[in-house]
CSV table of C-alpha atoms (C1' of nucleotides) in Angstrom, one decimal:
chain,number,residue,atom,x,y,z
A,1,MET,CA,-137.4,-110.9,68.7
A,2,PRO,CA,-134.7,-108.7,70.4
A,3,GLU,CA,-131.6,-110.7,72.6
A,4,LEU,CA,-129.0,-107.9,74.1
A,5,PRO,CA,-127.5,-107.2,70.8
A,6,GLU,CA,-131.1,-106.2,69.8
A,7,VAL,CA,-131.7,-105.2,73.0
A,8,GLU,CA,-128.6,-103.0,73.3
A,9,THR,CA,-129.0,-101.1,69.9
A,10,VAL,CA,-132.7,-100.4,70.8
A,11,ALA,CA,-131.6,-98.5,74.7
A,12,ASN,CA,-128.8,-96.9,73.0
A,13,GLY,CA,-130.5,-95.6,69.7
A,14,VAL,CA,-133.5,-94.6,72.8
A,15,HIS,CA,-130.8,-92.8,74.8
A,16,ALA,CA,-129.4,-90.9,71.8
A,17,ARG,CA,-132.6,-89.9,71.2
A,18,VAL,CA,-134.6,-88.9,74.5
A,19,ALA,CA,-131.9,-88.5,77.3
A,20,GLY,CA,-132.4,-84.9,78.6
A,21,ASP,CA,-135.8,-84.8,77.4
A,22,THR,CA,-139.6,-84.2,79.5
A,23,ILE,CA,-142.6,-86.3,79.6
A,24,VAL,CA,-145.2,-84.5,79.1
A,25,SER,CA,-148.3,-87.2,78.7
A,26,THR,CA,-148.7,-90.5,78.5
A,27,TRP,CA,-151.5,-92.7,76.9
A,28,PHE,CA,-152.0,-96.2,77.0
A,29,SER,CA,-153.9,-98.7,75.2
A,30,ALA,CA,-157.1,-100.6,77.0
A,31,LYS,CA,-155.6,-103.8,76.8
A,32,PRO,CA,-153.9,-105.0,80.6
A,33,GLU,CA,-151.5,-107.3,79.1
A,34,PRO,CA,-148.2,-105.2,78.3
A,35,PHE,CA,-148.4,-103.7,82.0
A,36,LYS,CA,-147.1,-105.4,85.1
A,37,VAL,CA,-148.1,-102.1,87.3
A,38,ALA,CA,-151.4,-100.3,86.6
A,39,PRO,CA,-151.5,-97.8,83.6
A,40,SER,CA,-153.1,-95.5,86.1
A,41,ALA,CA,-149.5,-95.5,88.5
A,42,LEU,CA,-147.5,-95.9,85.3
A,43,ALA,CA,-148.7,-92.7,84.3
A,44,GLU,CA,-148.4,-91.1,87.2
A,45,ALA,CA,-144.9,-92.3,87.3
A,46,LEU,CA,-144.2,-90.9,83.9
A,47,GLU,CA,-145.4,-87.2,83.4
A,48,GLY,CA,-143.2,-83.9,84.6
A,49,ARG,CA,-140.1,-86.3,84.7
A,50,THR,CA,-136.9,-86.1,82.8
A,51,ILE,CA,-135.5,-89.0,81.2
A,52,THR,CA,-132.1,-88.9,82.1
A,53,ARG,CA,-130.7,-92.0,80.8
A,54,VAL,CA,-131.4,-95.4,78.7
A,55,ARG,CA,-129.6,-98.3,79.2
A,56,ARG,CA,-129.7,-102.2,78.8
A,57,VAL,CA,-129.7,-104.6,81.6
A,58,GLY,CA,-129.6,-108.6,80.3
A,59,LYS,CA,-132.7,-108.0,78.0
A,60,HIS,CA,-135.0,-105.2,79.1
A,61,ILE,CA,-134.4,-101.2,78.7
A,62,VAL,CA,-134.2,-99.3,81.9
A,63,ALA,CA,-134.8,-95.6,81.3
A,64,ASP,CA,-134.4,-93.3,84.4
A,65,LEU,CA,-136.8,-91.1,85.9
A,66,ALA,CA,-135.9,-87.7,87.1
A,67,GLU,CA,-137.6,-85.8,89.4
A,68,PRO,CA,-137.4,-81.6,88.4
A,69,ASP,CA,-134.6,-81.0,90.6
A,70,GLY,CA,-132.4,-84.1,89.2
A,71,ALA,CA,-132.9,-86.7,91.3
A,72,VAL,CA,-134.3,-90.2,89.9
A,73,LYS,CA,-136.7,-91.9,92.0
A,74,ALA,CA,-137.4,-94.2,89.5
A,75,GLU,CA,-137.2,-96.5,86.6
A,76,TRP,CA,-139.4,-97.6,83.6
A,77,ILE,CA,-138.2,-101.3,83.1
A,78,ILE,CA,-139.0,-102.4,79.3
A,79,HIS,CA,-139.5,-105.7,77.9
A,80,LEU,CA,-139.8,-106.3,74.2
A,81,GLY,CA,-140.5,-110.1,74.6
A,82,MET,CA,-140.9,-111.4,71.0
A,83,THR,CA,-141.9,-108.8,68.4
A,84,GLY,CA,-141.8,-105.7,70.9
A,85,ARG,CA,-140.5,-102.1,69.5
A,86,LEU,CA,-139.4,-98.7,71.0
A,87,LEU,CA,-139.7,-96.3,68.7
A,88,VAL,CA,-138.6,-92.7,68.4
A,89,SER,CA,-141.1,-90.5,66.4
A,90,GLN,CA,-142.6,-87.4,65.4
A,91,ALA,CA,-145.8,-86.9,66.8
A,92,ASP,CA,-147.4,-86.4,63.1
A,93,VAL,CA,-146.3,-89.9,62.4
A,94,PRO,CA,-148.8,-92.6,62.5
A,95,VAL,CA,-149.2,-94.9,65.1
A,96,PRO,CA,-148.6,-98.0,64.1
A,97,PRO,CA,-150.7,-100.7,64.8
A,98,HIS,CA,-150.4,-102.3,67.8
A,99,THR,CA,-149.5,-99.7,70.0
A,100,HIS,CA,-150.0,-99.9,73.6
A,101,ALA,CA,-148.1,-97.1,75.2
A,102,ALA,CA,-147.0,-93.5,73.7
A,103,VAL,CA,-145.2,-90.7,75.6
A,104,SER,CA,-145.1,-87.9,74.4
A,105,LEU,CA,-142.3,-85.3,75.0
A,106,ALA,CA,-141.3,-82.0,75.6
A,107,SER,CA,-139.0,-81.9,72.1
A,108,GLY,CA,-142.9,-82.8,70.3
A,109,ARG,CA,-141.7,-86.3,70.0
A,110,GLU,CA,-143.7,-88.8,70.7
A,111,LEU,CA,-141.5,-92.5,72.3
A,112,ARG,CA,-143.8,-95.8,71.0
A,113,PHE,CA,-144.0,-99.4,72.7
A,114,VAL,CA,-145.9,-101.5,70.1
A,115,ASP,CA,-146.2,-105.2,70.4
A,116,ALA,CA,-147.7,-107.6,68.0
A,117,ARG,CA,-147.5,-110.5,70.1
A,118,ARG,CA,-148.5,-108.9,73.5
A,119,PHE,CA,-145.4,-110.9,75.2
A,120,GLY,CA,-143.5,-107.2,76.1
A,121,ARG,CA,-144.1,-105.8,79.4
A,122,LEU,CA,-143.8,-102.6,80.8
A,123,ASP,CA,-142.8,-102.3,84.4
A,124,LEU,CA,-142.0,-99.7,87.2
A,125,ARG,CA,-139.7,-99.7,89.7
A,126,ARG,CA,-139.2,-96.8,92.8
A,127,LEU,CA,-136.2,-96.0,94.3
A,128,ASP,CA,-137.3,-93.5,97.2
A,129,THR,CA,-136.6,-95.9,99.9
A,130,ASP,CA,-132.9,-95.4,101.1
A,131,LYS,CA,-132.0,-98.8,100.0
A,132,ALA,CA,-133.2,-99.2,96.7
A,133,GLU,CA,-130.7,-99.9,94.1
A,134,ASN,CA,-130.8,-99.6,90.3
A,135,PHE,CA,-131.9,-102.5,88.5
A,136,THR,CA,-130.1,-105.3,88.4
A,137,GLY,CA,-131.7,-107.7,86.5
A,138,PRO,CA,-132.2,-111.7,87.0
A,139,GLY,CA,-128.9,-112.9,86.2
A,140,LEU,CA,-125.7,-111.8,85.5
A,141,GLU,CA,-124.4,-110.0,82.5
A,142,PRO,CA,-122.5,-112.3,79.8
A,143,LEU,CA,-120.4,-109.3,78.8
A,144,GLN,CA,-119.5,-108.3,82.3
A,145,ILE,CA,-118.8,-112.0,83.5
A,146,SER,CA,-115.3,-113.5,83.8
A,147,ALA,CA,-114.7,-116.7,82.6
A,148,GLU,CA,-113.8,-117.9,86.2
A,149,ALA,CA,-117.3,-117.0,87.1
A,150,PHE,CA,-119.2,-118.3,83.8
A,151,VAL,CA,-117.1,-121.6,84.3
A,152,GLU,CA,-118.3,-121.7,87.8
A,153,LEU,CA,-122.2,-120.9,86.6
A,154,PHE,CA,-122.6,-124.8,85.4
A,155,ARG,CA,-120.7,-126.8,87.6
A,156,GLY,CA,-123.1,-129.7,88.5
A,157,ARG,CA,-126.2,-128.8,86.2
A,158,LYS,CA,-127.8,-131.7,84.7
A,159,LEU,CA,-129.8,-129.4,82.0
A,160,ALA,CA,-128.1,-129.6,78.6
A,161,ILE,CA,-125.8,-126.3,77.4
A,162,LYS,CA,-128.3,-124.4,75.5
A,163,ALA,CA,-131.2,-124.4,77.9
A,164,ALA,CA,-128.6,-123.6,80.4
A,165,LEU,CA,-127.6,-120.1,78.3
A,166,LEU,CA,-131.4,-119.5,77.6
A,167,ASN,CA,-131.4,-119.2,81.7
A,168,GLN,CA,-131.9,-115.5,82.1
A,169,SER,CA,-131.6,-116.7,86.3
A,170,LEU,CA,-128.7,-117.4,85.1
A,171,LEU,CA,-126.9,-115.1,82.3
A,172,HIS,CA,-129.5,-112.7,81.2
A,173,GLY,CA,-129.7,-111.4,77.4
A,174,VAL,CA,-128.6,-114.6,75.6
A,175,GLY,CA,-131.4,-115.6,73.8
A,176,ASN,CA,-132.1,-118.8,70.5
A,177,ILE,CA,-130.2,-116.9,68.4
A,178,TYR,CA,-127.1,-115.6,70.3
A,179,ALA,CA,-127.1,-119.2,72.5
A,180,ASP,CA,-127.2,-121.2,68.7
A,181,GLU,CA,-124.5,-119.2,67.3
A,182,SER,CA,-122.2,-119.4,70.4
A,183,LEU,CA,-122.2,-123.2,70.6
A,184,HIS,CA,-121.2,-123.8,67.6
A,185,ARG,CA,-118.3,-121.3,67.3
A,186,ALA,CA,-117.2,-123.1,70.6
A,187,GLY,CA,-117.7,-126.5,69.1
A,188,ILE,CA,-120.1,-127.6,72.0
A,189,ARG,CA,-122.7,-130.1,71.1
A,190,PRO,CA,-126.0,-128.0,72.6
A,191,SER,CA,-127.3,-130.8,74.6
A,192,LEU,CA,-124.5,-131.7,76.6
A,193,PRO,CA,-125.1,-131.7,80.3
A,194,ALA,CA,-123.8,-128.2,81.5
A,195,GLY,CA,-122.0,-130.0,84.1
A,196,LYS,CA,-120.1,-132.0,81.1
A,197,VAL,CA,-118.9,-129.4,79.6
A,198,SER,CA,-115.1,-129.5,80.6
A,199,LYS,CA,-113.8,-126.3,82.2
A,200,PRO,CA,-111.5,-125.2,78.8
A,201,ARG,CA,-115.0,-126.1,76.8
A,202,LEU,CA,-116.0,-123.4,78.8
A,203,ARG,CA,-114.3,-121.2,78.6
A,204,ARG,CA,-113.7,-121.1,75.1
A,205,LEU,CA,-117.8,-120.8,75.3
A,206,HIS,CA,-117.2,-117.9,77.4
A,207,ALA,CA,-114.6,-116.3,75.3
A,208,GLU,CA,-116.8,-116.8,71.6
A,209,LEU,CA,-120.6,-115.8,73.3
A,210,GLN,CA,-118.4,-112.5,74.5
A,211,LEU,CA,-116.9,-112.4,70.7
A,212,VAL,CA,-120.4,-113.1,69.1
A,213,LEU,CA,-122.6,-110.6,70.8
A,214,ARG,CA,-120.1,-108.2,70.1
A,215,GLN,CA,-119.8,-108.5,67.1
A,216,ALA,CA,-123.7,-108.5,66.8
A,217,ILE,CA,-123.7,-104.9,69.0
A,218,ALA,CA,-121.7,-103.5,66.0
A,219,LEU,CA,-123.8,-104.8,63.7
A,220,GLY,CA,-126.7,-103.6,65.1
A,221,GLY,CA,-127.9,-106.6,65.9
A,222,SER,CA,-129.7,-109.5,64.0
A,223,SER,CA,-133.3,-109.3,62.3
A,224,VAL,CA,-134.5,-111.6,61.3
A,225,SER,CA,-138.3,-110.7,60.9
A,226,ASP,CA,-139.2,-107.9,62.4
A,227,TYR,CA,-136.7,-106.3,64.7
A,228,VAL,CA,-136.2,-102.8,64.0
A,229,ASP,CA,-134.2,-100.2,66.6
A,230,ALA,CA,-135.3,-96.7,67.6
A,231,ASP,CA,-135.6,-95.4,64.2
A,232,GLY,CA,-136.7,-97.9,62.5
A,233,VAL,CA,-134.0,-99.6,60.8
A,234,ARG,CA,-132.8,-103.4,60.7
A,235,GLY,CA,-129.7,-104.5,61.6
A,236,PHE,CA,-127.1,-106.9,59.8
A,237,PHE,CA,-125.9,-109.7,61.9
A,238,GLN,CA,-128.6,-112.4,60.6
A,239,LEU,CA,-126.0,-111.9,57.5
A,240,GLU,CA,-123.3,-113.8,59.4
A,241,HIS,CA,-125.2,-116.7,61.2
A,242,ARG,CA,-123.5,-119.7,60.9
A,243,VAL,CA,-126.3,-121.9,62.4
A,244,TYR,CA,-129.3,-120.2,63.2
A,245,SER,CA,-132.0,-120.4,60.4
A,246,ARG,CA,-130.2,-122.2,58.1
A,247,THR,CA,-131.2,-125.5,58.8
A,248,GLY,CA,-130.3,-128.9,56.0
A,249,GLN,CA,-127.4,-125.8,54.3
A,250,PRO,CA,-123.8,-126.8,55.3
A,251,CYS,CA,-122.1,-126.3,57.7
A,252,LEU,CA,-119.8,-122.9,57.0
A,253,ALA,CA,-116.5,-124.8,58.5
A,254,CYS,CA,-117.3,-128.6,57.1
A,255,GLY,CA,-119.8,-128.5,54.6
A,256,THR,CA,-122.2,-131.1,57.3
A,257,PRO,CA,-125.8,-130.0,56.6
A,258,ILE,CA,-127.1,-128.0,59.6
A,259,ARG,CA,-129.7,-130.0,62.3
A,260,ARG,CA,-132.8,-128.7,63.7
A,261,THR,CA,-133.8,-130.0,66.9
A,262,ILE,CA,-135.4,-129.2,70.1
A,263,ILE,CA,-134.3,-128.7,73.1
A,264,GLY,CA,-136.0,-126.8,76.1
A,265,GLY,CA,-138.8,-126.5,73.8
A,266,ARG,CA,-136.7,-124.6,71.6
A,267,SER,CA,-135.5,-124.8,67.9
A,268,THR,CA,-131.9,-125.7,68.1
A,269,HIS,CA,-129.6,-125.4,65.0
A,270,SER,CA,-126.0,-127.3,65.2
A,271,CYS,CA,-123.9,-129.1,63.1
A,272,PRO,CA,-123.2,-132.8,63.9
A,273,HIS,CA,-120.1,-132.8,63.1
A,274,CYS,CA,-118.5,-129.8,64.3
A,275,GLN,CA,-120.6,-129.6,67.7
A,276,THR,CA,-119.4,-132.7,69.9
B,1,DA,C1',-133.6,-126.6,93.9
B,2,DT,C1',-134.0,-128.7,89.4
B,3,DA,C1',-135.9,-129.4,85.4
B,4,DC,C1',-139.7,-129.9,81.7
B,5,DC,C1',-144.0,-128.2,79.7
B,6,DG,C1',-147.9,-126.4,78.1
B,7,DA,C1',-149.7,-121.4,77.5
B,8,DC,C1',-149.8,-117.0,76.9
B,9,DC,C1',-150.2,-113.9,72.0
B,10,DT,C1',-150.3,-112.3,66.7
B,11,DG,C1',-148.5,-112.9,62.2
B,12,DT,C1',-146.3,-115.4,58.6
B,13,DC,C1',-145.2,-118.9,55.5
B,14,DA,C1',-145.2,-123.2,53.2
B,15,DG,C1',-148.6,-126.6,51.7
B,16,DC,C1',-152.5,-128.4,50.3
C,1,DT,C1',-158.0,-117.9,46.1
C,2,DG,C1',-158.2,-119.8,50.7
C,3,DC,C1',-157.8,-122.9,54.6
C,4,DT,C1',-154.8,-125.0,58.3
C,5,DG,C1',-151.3,-126.4,60.5
C,6,DA,C1',-146.6,-125.0,62.0
C,7,DC,C1',-143.6,-121.8,63.7
C,8,DA,C1',-141.4,-117.8,65.7
C,9,DG,C1',-135.9,-113.0,69.0
C,10,DG,C1',-139.5,-115.1,75.2
C,11,DT,C1',-141.1,-115.5,80.1
C,12,DC,C1',-144.2,-117.4,83.4
C,13,DG,C1',-146.2,-120.6,86.5
C,14,DG,C1',-147.8,-125.4,87.8
C,15,DT,C1',-146.0,-129.9,88.1
C,16,DA,C1',-142.7,-133.6,88.7
DNA sequence: ATACCGACCTGTCAGC
DNA sequence: TGCTGACAGGTCGGTA
C-alpha cells in the first residue's frame, strides 16, 4: 500500500491529532506476526509515555515517546507493509477487523493499527544509551538527497534502474507506483541497468522523482485500493498516474499503449516509445 | 558484495 | 451463484 507520500500523509495526520497526548493503556492482538518486539515490551515502553512527535522516515512512521519529565527515551517504529493503516478514532467507534494494536490516549481517543495482510510491523528503539541516535532508516531520503549523491548511488550497478529505485538500502521511501511514475516522467526504460543510465538522465530522474513525490504529498497520496490517512480519508494522486495500473491504455504523451512487464518480481508499467 | 526468487498473508476481481 | 487463479502499494531470507 503505502509509499513515501502515503506514509508522510499518515504520519503528518497522526502527528496533528496525537502530539502531546499521553498513552494510558495498550492492547495488542494475540497474533504475533506484526511485532518485531514482544508485545509486553511494547506495552511497557508505551504506557505512561507522551507522544511528542510523529514523523516519517523512509516508509517508516516514527513516534517519539517522552517520559513524564519530557525526555525522549524511545521511538515507536511503525511500518504499514502493504495494507497497514494507522487510525485515530474516538474510543466508541467500533474496532475494524484486522486491528492488531490499539493505544488508548488520555484525550479519550485511540490510535489503532489495522492490517489485513499482516505485512506491517511494529518495532521499538530505545534511546537510553548516550550514543543512541534517532532512527534514520535503511537508506537515504529521496527528498533530501542531492543530485550528485543520487547519481553516485547507481554507479556500477547491474540491476535494473527500476529495481535499484525499489532497493530501500539505497533510497528509502520509493515503492512500485512512484518508481514507475518517475521513470516515465524522466523518459527512462525501467529495465536499463542502473549503472548504464547516463549522468544527465539520472539528474533528470532525481528531479522528476522529487517532483512526483511532492505532488503526491500535496494530494494526500495515492489510494489504489484501500489506502487511507489517519482520518480514514483517501488520497487523490491516483488520478495523476501516467503509467501505473494503466496497462494497455494510451500513453498520455504519445498514445502508445502502456506496457506491463515484470522487473525485480514487481509489475512494471512503462511506455515503449517514450522510455528509452 | 550483488542480485534474484520465493515466501509471507488476506482480500478482491475477472473469467469460467 | 460459486469456484479458481491471478494479482496487490513491501520486505525478508535463502541461494547462486
